[in-house]
Short mmCIF file of C-alpha atoms in Angstrom, two decimals:
data_model
loop_
_atom_site.label_atom_id
_atom_site.label_comp_id
_atom_site.label_asym_id
_atom_site.label_seq_id
_atom_site.Cartn_x
_atom_site.Cartn_y
_atom_site.Cartn_z
CA UNK A 1 -1.03 -4.74 -29.48
CA UNK A 2 -4.46 -5.54 -30.83
CA UNK A 3 -6.89 -4.25 -28.19
CA UNK A 4 -10.35 -5.76 -28.31
CA UNK A 5 -11.90 -4.32 -25.11
CA UNK A 6 -13.65 -7.63 -24.50
CA UNK A 7 -15.44 -8.16 -21.22
CA UNK A 8 -13.48 -10.42 -18.92
CA UNK A 9 -14.91 -13.86 -18.31
CA UNK A 10 -13.87 -16.95 -16.42
CA UNK A 11 -12.63 -19.99 -18.33
CA UNK A 12 -15.54 -22.16 -19.41
CA UNK A 13 -13.57 -25.44 -19.28
CA UNK A 14 -10.44 -26.84 -17.63
CA UNK A 15 -9.07 -27.52 -21.13
CA UNK A 16 -9.41 -23.83 -22.06
CA UNK A 17 -7.65 -22.80 -18.84
CA UNK A 18 -4.81 -25.26 -19.37
CA UNK A 19 -4.36 -24.14 -22.99
CA UNK A 20 -4.00 -20.49 -21.90
CA UNK A 21 -1.45 -21.48 -19.27
CA UNK A 22 0.55 -23.50 -21.84
CA UNK A 23 0.69 -20.53 -24.22
CA UNK A 24 1.98 -18.31 -21.44
CA UNK A 25 4.56 -20.87 -20.27
CA UNK A 26 5.79 -21.45 -23.82
CA UNK A 27 6.41 -17.74 -24.24
CA UNK A 28 8.20 -17.57 -20.90
CA UNK A 29 10.62 -20.10 -22.32
CA UNK A 30 10.90 -18.48 -25.78
CA UNK A 31 11.26 -14.81 -24.75
CA UNK A 32 13.98 -13.08 -22.75
CA UNK A 33 13.01 -9.62 -21.49
CA UNK A 34 9.81 -9.00 -19.53
CA UNK A 35 8.20 -5.79 -18.28
CA UNK A 36 5.76 -6.39 -15.42
CA UNK A 37 2.94 -3.92 -14.76
CA UNK A 38 0.11 -3.62 -12.25
CA UNK A 39 -2.74 -1.27 -11.50
CA UNK A 40 -2.68 2.23 -10.08
CA UNK A 41 -2.99 2.45 -6.30
CA UNK A 42 -1.17 -0.84 -5.86
CA UNK A 43 -2.27 -3.09 -3.01
CA UNK A 44 -0.87 -6.24 -1.39
CA UNK A 45 -2.12 -8.64 -4.05
CA UNK A 46 -0.85 -6.51 -6.93
CA UNK A 47 2.64 -5.98 -5.48
CA UNK A 48 2.94 -9.61 -4.39
CA UNK A 49 1.79 -10.82 -7.82
CA UNK A 50 4.39 -8.64 -9.57
CA UNK A 51 7.19 -9.93 -7.34
CA UNK A 52 5.99 -13.55 -7.56
CA UNK A 53 5.90 -13.41 -11.36
CA UNK A 54 9.35 -11.82 -11.46
CA UNK A 55 10.81 -14.56 -9.24
CA UNK A 56 9.28 -17.23 -11.49
CA UNK A 57 10.89 -15.61 -14.53
CA UNK A 58 14.35 -15.40 -12.96
CA UNK A 59 14.24 -19.13 -12.29
CA UNK A 60 14.04 -19.65 -16.05
CA UNK A 61 16.99 -17.32 -16.62
CA UNK A 62 14.85 -14.42 -17.84
CA UNK A 63 15.30 -10.70 -17.18
CA UNK A 64 12.15 -9.19 -15.62
CA UNK A 65 11.70 -5.53 -14.72
CA UNK A 66 8.89 -4.36 -12.43
CA UNK A 67 7.42 -0.91 -12.96
CA UNK A 68 5.07 0.78 -10.52
CA UNK A 69 4.56 4.51 -10.23
CA UNK A 70 3.95 4.34 -6.47
CA UNK A 71 6.46 3.35 -3.85
CA UNK A 72 6.14 0.04 -2.04
CA UNK A 73 4.51 0.69 1.39
CA UNK A 74 6.75 0.33 4.42
CA UNK A 75 4.94 -2.75 5.72
CA UNK A 76 5.66 -4.54 2.41
CA UNK A 77 9.33 -3.61 2.18
CA UNK A 78 10.21 -7.27 2.70
CA UNK A 79 8.93 -7.76 -0.87
CA UNK A 80 11.31 -5.03 -2.06
CA UNK A 81 14.12 -6.81 -0.20
CA UNK A 82 13.23 -10.06 -1.99
CA UNK A 83 13.52 -8.21 -5.31
CA UNK A 84 16.91 -6.81 -4.30
CA UNK A 85 18.11 -10.27 -3.24
CA UNK A 86 17.05 -11.72 -6.60
CA UNK A 87 18.44 -8.71 -8.53
CA UNK A 88 15.02 -7.79 -9.89
CA UNK A 89 14.82 -4.06 -10.76
CA UNK A 90 11.78 -2.23 -9.34
CA UNK A 91 11.46 1.07 -11.20
CA UNK A 92 9.24 4.02 -10.32
CA UNK A 93 10.30 6.09 -13.33
CA UNK A 94 9.96 4.81 -16.88
CA UNK A 95 13.16 6.65 -17.82
CA UNK A 96 15.01 3.71 -16.30
CA UNK A 97 13.50 1.26 -18.80
CA UNK A 98 15.88 0.76 -21.71
CA UNK A 99 15.00 -1.14 -24.86
CA UNK A 100 11.84 -2.76 -26.13
CA UNK A 101 10.74 -5.67 -23.91
CA UNK A 102 9.83 -8.95 -25.58
CA UNK A 103 6.82 -9.38 -23.29
CA UNK A 104 4.64 -6.99 -21.31
CA UNK A 105 2.92 -8.85 -18.48
CA UNK A 106 -0.07 -7.12 -16.87
CA UNK A 107 -1.06 -8.43 -13.45
CA UNK A 108 -4.08 -7.86 -11.19
CA UNK A 109 -5.47 -5.02 -13.33
CA UNK A 110 -9.24 -4.90 -14.01
CA UNK A 111 -8.97 -2.79 -17.18
CA UNK A 112 -6.44 -0.79 -19.18
CA UNK A 113 -7.65 2.55 -17.83
CA UNK A 114 -6.45 1.42 -14.38
CA UNK A 115 -3.01 0.34 -15.60
CA UNK A 116 -0.03 2.04 -13.98
CA UNK A 117 1.76 3.08 -17.17
CA UNK A 118 2.78 6.31 -18.87
CA UNK A 119 2.98 7.03 -22.60
CA UNK A 120 6.49 5.59 -22.92
CA UNK A 121 5.42 2.29 -21.38
CA UNK A 122 2.27 2.08 -23.48
CA UNK A 123 4.40 2.61 -26.60
CA UNK A 124 6.02 -0.79 -25.89
CA UNK A 125 2.71 -2.59 -26.43
CA UNK A 126 2.82 -2.50 -30.22
CA UNK A 127 6.16 -4.33 -30.35
CA UNK A 128 5.66 -6.83 -27.54
CA UNK A 129 3.54 -9.81 -26.67
CA UNK A 130 1.07 -8.56 -24.04
CA UNK A 131 -0.14 -11.22 -21.66
CA UNK A 132 -2.38 -10.87 -18.61
CA UNK A 133 -3.01 -12.71 -15.34
CA UNK A 134 -5.94 -11.43 -13.30
CA UNK A 135 -8.90 -12.44 -11.13
CA UNK A 136 -11.20 -9.43 -11.60
CA UNK A 137 -14.48 -10.38 -13.26
CA UNK A 138 -16.73 -7.46 -12.28
CA UNK A 139 -19.13 -5.80 -14.69
CA UNK A 140 -16.73 -3.18 -16.04
CA UNK A 141 -13.61 -5.39 -16.22
CA UNK A 142 -12.15 -5.74 -19.74
CA UNK A 143 -9.21 -7.71 -21.06
CA UNK A 144 -5.76 -6.12 -20.99
CA UNK A 145 -3.79 -8.83 -22.79
CA UNK A 146 -3.86 -10.10 -26.34
CA UNK A 147 -6.44 -12.72 -27.36
CA UNK A 148 -5.34 -16.16 -26.20
CA UNK A 149 -2.91 -14.74 -23.64
CA UNK A 150 -5.37 -13.64 -20.95
CA UNK A 151 -5.16 -15.99 -17.97
CA UNK A 152 -8.27 -14.60 -16.27
CA UNK A 153 -10.34 -16.76 -13.98
CA UNK A 154 -12.45 -16.85 -10.86
CA UNK A 155 -10.22 -16.61 -7.78
CA UNK A 156 -9.99 -14.71 -4.51
CA UNK A 157 -6.75 -13.04 -5.64
CA UNK A 158 -4.35 -12.87 -8.57
CA UNK A 159 -1.75 -14.54 -6.36
CA UNK A 160 -4.12 -17.50 -6.03
CA UNK A 161 -4.02 -17.89 -9.83
CA UNK A 162 -0.22 -17.65 -9.77
CA UNK A 163 -0.15 -20.19 -6.93
CA UNK A 164 -2.02 -22.64 -9.15
CA UNK A 165 0.46 -22.08 -11.98
CA UNK A 166 3.41 -22.53 -9.61
CA UNK A 167 1.89 -25.68 -8.16
CA UNK A 168 1.66 -27.23 -11.62
CA UNK A 169 5.10 -26.02 -12.65
CA UNK A 170 6.63 -27.57 -9.56
CA UNK A 171 5.44 -30.98 -10.74
CA UNK A 172 7.07 -30.66 -14.20
CA UNK A 173 10.37 -32.23 -13.30
CA UNK A 174 11.55 -32.56 -16.91
CA UNK A 175 11.07 -28.85 -17.57
CA UNK A 176 12.75 -27.88 -14.28
CA UNK A 177 15.73 -30.11 -15.04
CA UNK A 178 16.04 -28.52 -18.49
CA UNK A 179 16.59 -25.14 -16.82
CA UNK A 180 18.65 -26.58 -13.95
CA UNK A 181 16.07 -25.51 -11.39
CA UNK A 182 16.78 -27.58 -8.29
CA UNK A 183 14.17 -25.88 -6.09
CA UNK A 184 11.30 -24.07 -7.79
CA UNK A 185 9.02 -23.32 -4.85
CA UNK A 186 11.53 -21.46 -2.71
CA UNK A 187 10.77 -19.70 0.55
CA UNK A 188 10.71 -16.26 -1.08
CA UNK A 189 8.24 -17.32 -3.75
CA UNK A 190 5.98 -18.98 -1.18
CA UNK A 191 6.09 -15.84 1.00
CA UNK A 192 5.15 -13.58 -1.92
CA UNK A 193 2.22 -15.76 -2.95
CA UNK A 194 0.93 -15.98 0.62
CA UNK A 195 1.17 -12.20 0.99
CA UNK A 196 -1.18 -11.65 -1.94
CA UNK A 197 -3.59 -14.42 -1.00
CA UNK A 198 -4.08 -13.39 2.62
CA UNK A 199 -3.83 -9.65 1.89
CA UNK A 200 -6.64 -9.61 -0.67
CA UNK A 201 -8.91 -11.80 1.46
CA UNK A 202 -8.10 -10.22 4.86
CA UNK A 203 -6.80 -13.53 6.16
CA UNK A 204 -9.71 -15.34 4.54
CA UNK A 205 -12.39 -13.26 6.28
CA UNK A 206 -13.95 -11.97 3.04
CA UNK A 207 -14.46 -15.39 1.47
CA UNK A 208 -18.08 -16.45 0.94
CA UNK A 209 -18.32 -19.58 -1.22
CA UNK A 210 -17.12 -23.08 -0.40
CA UNK A 211 -14.97 -22.99 -3.53
CA UNK A 212 -13.16 -19.83 -2.38
CA UNK A 213 -12.64 -21.27 1.10
CA UNK A 214 -11.33 -24.56 -0.25
CA UNK A 215 -8.64 -23.00 -2.45
CA UNK A 216 -7.70 -20.47 0.22
CA UNK A 217 -7.26 -23.22 2.80
CA UNK A 218 -5.40 -25.49 0.39
CA UNK A 219 -2.85 -22.92 -0.83
CA UNK A 220 -2.25 -21.24 2.54
CA UNK A 221 -1.53 -24.63 4.12
CA UNK A 222 0.60 -25.74 1.16
CA UNK A 223 2.82 -22.65 1.12
CA UNK A 224 2.96 -22.34 4.91
CA UNK A 225 4.53 -25.81 5.00
CA UNK A 226 7.28 -24.46 2.74
CA UNK A 227 7.90 -21.57 5.14
CA UNK A 228 8.10 -23.92 8.10
CA UNK A 229 10.38 -26.35 6.27
CA UNK A 230 12.83 -23.57 5.36
CA UNK A 231 12.66 -21.74 8.71
CA UNK A 232 15.96 -20.96 10.41
CA UNK A 233 15.91 -20.51 14.18
CA UNK A 234 16.43 -16.93 15.40
CA UNK A 235 16.28 -15.64 11.82
CA UNK A 236 13.14 -13.57 12.38
CA UNK A 237 11.61 -15.14 9.27
CA UNK A 238 7.86 -15.67 8.93
CA UNK A 239 6.47 -19.10 9.72
CA UNK A 240 2.71 -18.63 9.58
CA UNK A 241 0.06 -16.57 7.83
CA UNK A 242 -0.96 -14.71 10.99
CA UNK A 243 2.54 -13.23 11.26
CA UNK A 244 2.47 -12.17 7.62
CA UNK A 245 -1.01 -10.67 7.92
CA UNK A 246 -0.03 -8.76 11.05
CA UNK A 247 2.85 -7.16 9.17
CA UNK A 248 0.75 -6.40 6.08
CA UNK A 249 -1.88 -4.69 8.23
CA UNK A 250 0.56 -2.45 10.09
CA UNK A 251 -0.04 1.28 9.80
CA UNK A 252 2.55 4.02 9.58
CA UNK A 253 2.11 7.11 11.77
CA UNK A 254 0.59 8.95 8.79
CA UNK A 255 -1.84 6.13 8.06
CA UNK A 256 -2.95 6.02 11.71
CA UNK A 257 -3.62 9.76 11.52
CA UNK A 258 -5.76 9.36 8.36
CA UNK A 259 -7.62 6.45 9.98
CA UNK A 260 -8.58 8.54 13.00
CA UNK A 261 -9.51 11.56 10.90
CA UNK A 262 -11.78 9.46 8.68
CA UNK A 263 -13.59 7.91 11.64
CA UNK A 264 -14.64 11.41 12.71
CA UNK A 265 -16.92 11.42 9.62
CA UNK A 266 -18.52 8.04 10.38
CA UNK A 267 -22.13 7.44 11.27
CA UNK A 268 -24.08 4.26 11.98
CA UNK A 269 -27.62 3.30 11.09
CA UNK A 270 -29.58 0.09 11.63
CA UNK A 271 -26.89 -2.29 10.36
CA UNK A 272 -24.58 -0.08 8.31
CA UNK A 273 -21.50 1.95 9.18
CA UNK A 274 -20.85 4.70 6.63
CA UNK A 275 -18.45 7.48 5.72
CA UNK A 276 -19.52 9.72 2.85
CA UNK A 277 -16.93 12.41 2.21
CA UNK A 278 -17.99 15.55 0.37
CA UNK A 279 -15.94 16.90 -2.51
CA UNK A 280 -14.17 19.54 -0.32
CA UNK A 281 -13.47 16.96 2.40
CA UNK A 282 -12.05 14.53 -0.17
CA UNK A 283 -9.89 17.28 -1.70
CA UNK A 284 -8.53 18.12 1.75
CA UNK A 285 -7.44 14.52 2.39
CA UNK A 286 -5.90 14.13 -1.07
CA UNK A 287 -4.06 17.42 -0.75
CA UNK A 288 -2.47 16.45 2.56
CA UNK A 289 -1.71 12.81 1.69
CA UNK A 290 -0.72 10.78 -1.33
CA UNK A 291 -3.55 9.09 -3.20
CA UNK A 292 -1.98 5.66 -2.64
CA UNK A 293 -1.83 6.12 1.14
CA UNK A 294 -5.33 7.54 1.38
CA UNK A 295 -6.90 4.76 -0.72
CA UNK A 296 -5.13 2.09 1.34
CA UNK A 297 -6.49 3.53 4.59
CA UNK A 298 -10.04 4.08 3.38
CA UNK A 299 -10.16 0.44 2.27
CA UNK A 300 -9.20 -0.60 5.79
CA UNK A 301 -11.68 1.85 7.30
CA UNK A 302 -14.47 0.29 5.21
CA UNK A 303 -13.62 -3.10 6.73
CA UNK A 304 -13.57 -1.52 10.19
CA UNK A 305 -17.02 0.02 9.70
CA UNK A 306 -18.40 -3.37 8.67
CA UNK A 307 -16.98 -5.02 11.78
CA UNK A 308 -18.10 -2.16 14.04
CA UNK A 309 -21.67 -2.20 12.67
CA UNK A 310 -21.76 -5.98 12.77
CA UNK A 311 -22.85 -6.29 9.16
CA UNK A 312 -22.08 -3.63 6.51
CA UNK A 313 -19.48 -0.94 5.88
CA UNK A 314 -19.69 1.65 3.10
CA UNK A 315 -17.40 4.54 2.20
CA UNK A 316 -17.37 7.15 -0.56
CA UNK A 317 -14.94 9.85 -1.63
CA UNK A 318 -14.32 12.07 -4.64
CA UNK A 319 -11.34 11.42 -6.89
CA UNK A 320 -9.21 14.41 -7.75
CA UNK A 321 -10.35 15.99 -11.07
CA UNK A 322 -7.20 14.86 -12.94
CA UNK A 323 -7.88 11.26 -11.82
CA UNK A 324 -11.20 11.15 -13.64
CA UNK A 325 -13.67 13.06 -11.49
CA UNK A 326 -15.41 9.96 -10.13
CA UNK A 327 -17.04 9.33 -6.77
CA UNK A 328 -15.60 6.05 -5.49
CA UNK A 329 -17.84 3.78 -3.41
CA UNK A 330 -16.84 0.65 -1.48
CA UNK A 331 -19.15 -1.84 0.20
CA UNK A 332 -17.89 -4.54 2.56
CA UNK A 333 -19.61 -7.19 4.65
CA UNK A 334 -18.44 -8.06 8.14
CA UNK A 335 -16.61 -11.39 8.61
CA UNK A 336 -19.11 -14.20 8.92
CA UNK A 337 -21.90 -12.16 7.32
CA UNK A 338 -22.81 -14.44 4.42
CA UNK A 339 -26.45 -13.43 3.97
CA UNK A 340 -25.79 -10.31 1.88
CA UNK A 341 -25.04 -10.05 -1.82
CA UNK A 342 -23.93 -6.52 -2.70
CA UNK A 343 -24.19 -7.24 -6.41
CA UNK A 344 -27.94 -6.75 -5.97
CA UNK A 345 -27.17 -3.13 -5.06
CA UNK A 346 -25.67 -2.62 -8.51
CA UNK A 347 -28.80 -4.06 -10.08
CA UNK A 348 -31.16 -2.05 -7.87
CA UNK A 349 -29.52 1.28 -8.71
CA UNK A 350 -28.68 0.25 -12.31
CA UNK A 351 -24.97 0.86 -11.81
CA UNK A 352 -22.78 -0.42 -14.64
CA UNK A 353 -19.41 1.08 -13.63
CA UNK A 354 -18.53 -1.38 -10.90
CA UNK A 355 -18.66 -4.94 -9.67
CA UNK A 356 -17.15 -7.40 -7.26
CA UNK A 357 -18.17 -10.30 -5.07
CA UNK A 358 -21.23 -10.94 -2.86
CA UNK A 359 -19.47 -9.50 0.21
CA UNK A 360 -17.27 -6.88 -1.45
CA UNK A 361 -18.27 -4.45 -4.18
CA UNK A 362 -16.85 -1.25 -5.59
CA UNK A 363 -18.50 1.17 -7.98
CA UNK A 364 -18.11 4.67 -9.36
CA UNK A 365 -20.39 7.56 -10.19
CA UNK A 366 -19.50 10.42 -12.51
CA UNK A 367 -19.48 13.43 -10.19
CA UNK A 368 -20.07 15.82 -13.10
CA UNK A 369 -23.48 14.33 -13.83
CA UNK A 370 -24.99 14.89 -10.40
CA UNK A 371 -25.58 17.86 -8.11
CA UNK A 372 -24.54 17.72 -4.46
CA UNK A 373 -28.22 17.39 -3.52
CA UNK A 374 -28.69 14.44 -5.87
CA UNK A 375 -25.64 12.72 -4.41
CA UNK A 376 -26.99 13.18 -0.86
CA UNK A 377 -30.34 11.72 -1.92
CA UNK A 378 -28.60 8.75 -3.57
CA UNK A 379 -26.58 8.09 -0.43
CA UNK A 380 -29.72 8.30 1.71
CA UNK A 381 -31.44 5.74 -0.50
CA UNK A 382 -28.30 3.58 -0.51
CA UNK A 383 -28.25 3.40 3.29
CA UNK A 384 -31.97 2.58 3.40
CA UNK A 385 -31.43 -0.24 0.90
CA UNK A 386 -28.41 -1.61 2.76
CA UNK A 387 -30.27 -1.54 6.07
CA UNK A 388 -33.01 -3.62 4.48
CA UNK A 389 -30.69 -6.37 3.23
#
């Protein structure tokens, strides 16, 4: 694969966006074997995007394989069941991947350094077409796919981008007849897309712009109608987005324990709820719990701090040394708090390793470049700046 490390950007015209989609769809028809990859520390949108893409491929008679190093969380096991029902392999060990895939499809991954892939998987890139579908446009996001095959655009989730592709595909009756597809937008596909859309936006609570709210409302209503239409009485199937979101948000006993332990480190200032873990505290959490579980919970805790403070939540923890030695920061605005734009924080502190949206930003600092005292001073200044927003 020719890697250009270009900064990700949204499509400048509808024609450019449609051309990229056509190239991807043409290769879906022309190729046979597909390896689907996501980012490390998979979340709802990433898992749902992988499963949604795999379902789309099976409808065209293709053979997709999903690889993710982490296990699917218990609350999302219905997505694993959908894969089993559609005979889509979900592998957690690359040893199970046999043969060179025709296409490597990278989903919901901001940059290649965050890709969940070992050396064996990366060796496939040179002999495959590498395409990408993603919604991350923050400052440090760079393309993962080959030039011309990066379907990257402004959206609240990667599943929203896939929803747009599916919507257009569903209207191509000639193409669907060619592949004997009687029903393209099935219940399972609609459920997967909804999972990613509502999971990444916290049931729409993180959306700020009218554009984001319009597409969220349109697609959630569109795919919910499919769930209702295909609902079978007493089946226990989902019929609305609140039911799905309730399941997605469920905590295991271990996750509840982490949540409570983290809150013991919280403190509140004028309008900001914060948890700043020290390096030893972070190491203790990561030693007792898997990185995937811990990251999932601290994301939720950041949202909780924002709601509890009424305006802003911020968390920070140290990665393990083998994961890069970074200090990970997350900023979240409370639902309905539209007056803040966290991207100004990145400008104020001249942070280049990070990005996001007005109400949700993540960034990283290199822990090796700062003393503990310097980090404490930075965090003090960060809180003062947030309280002044």
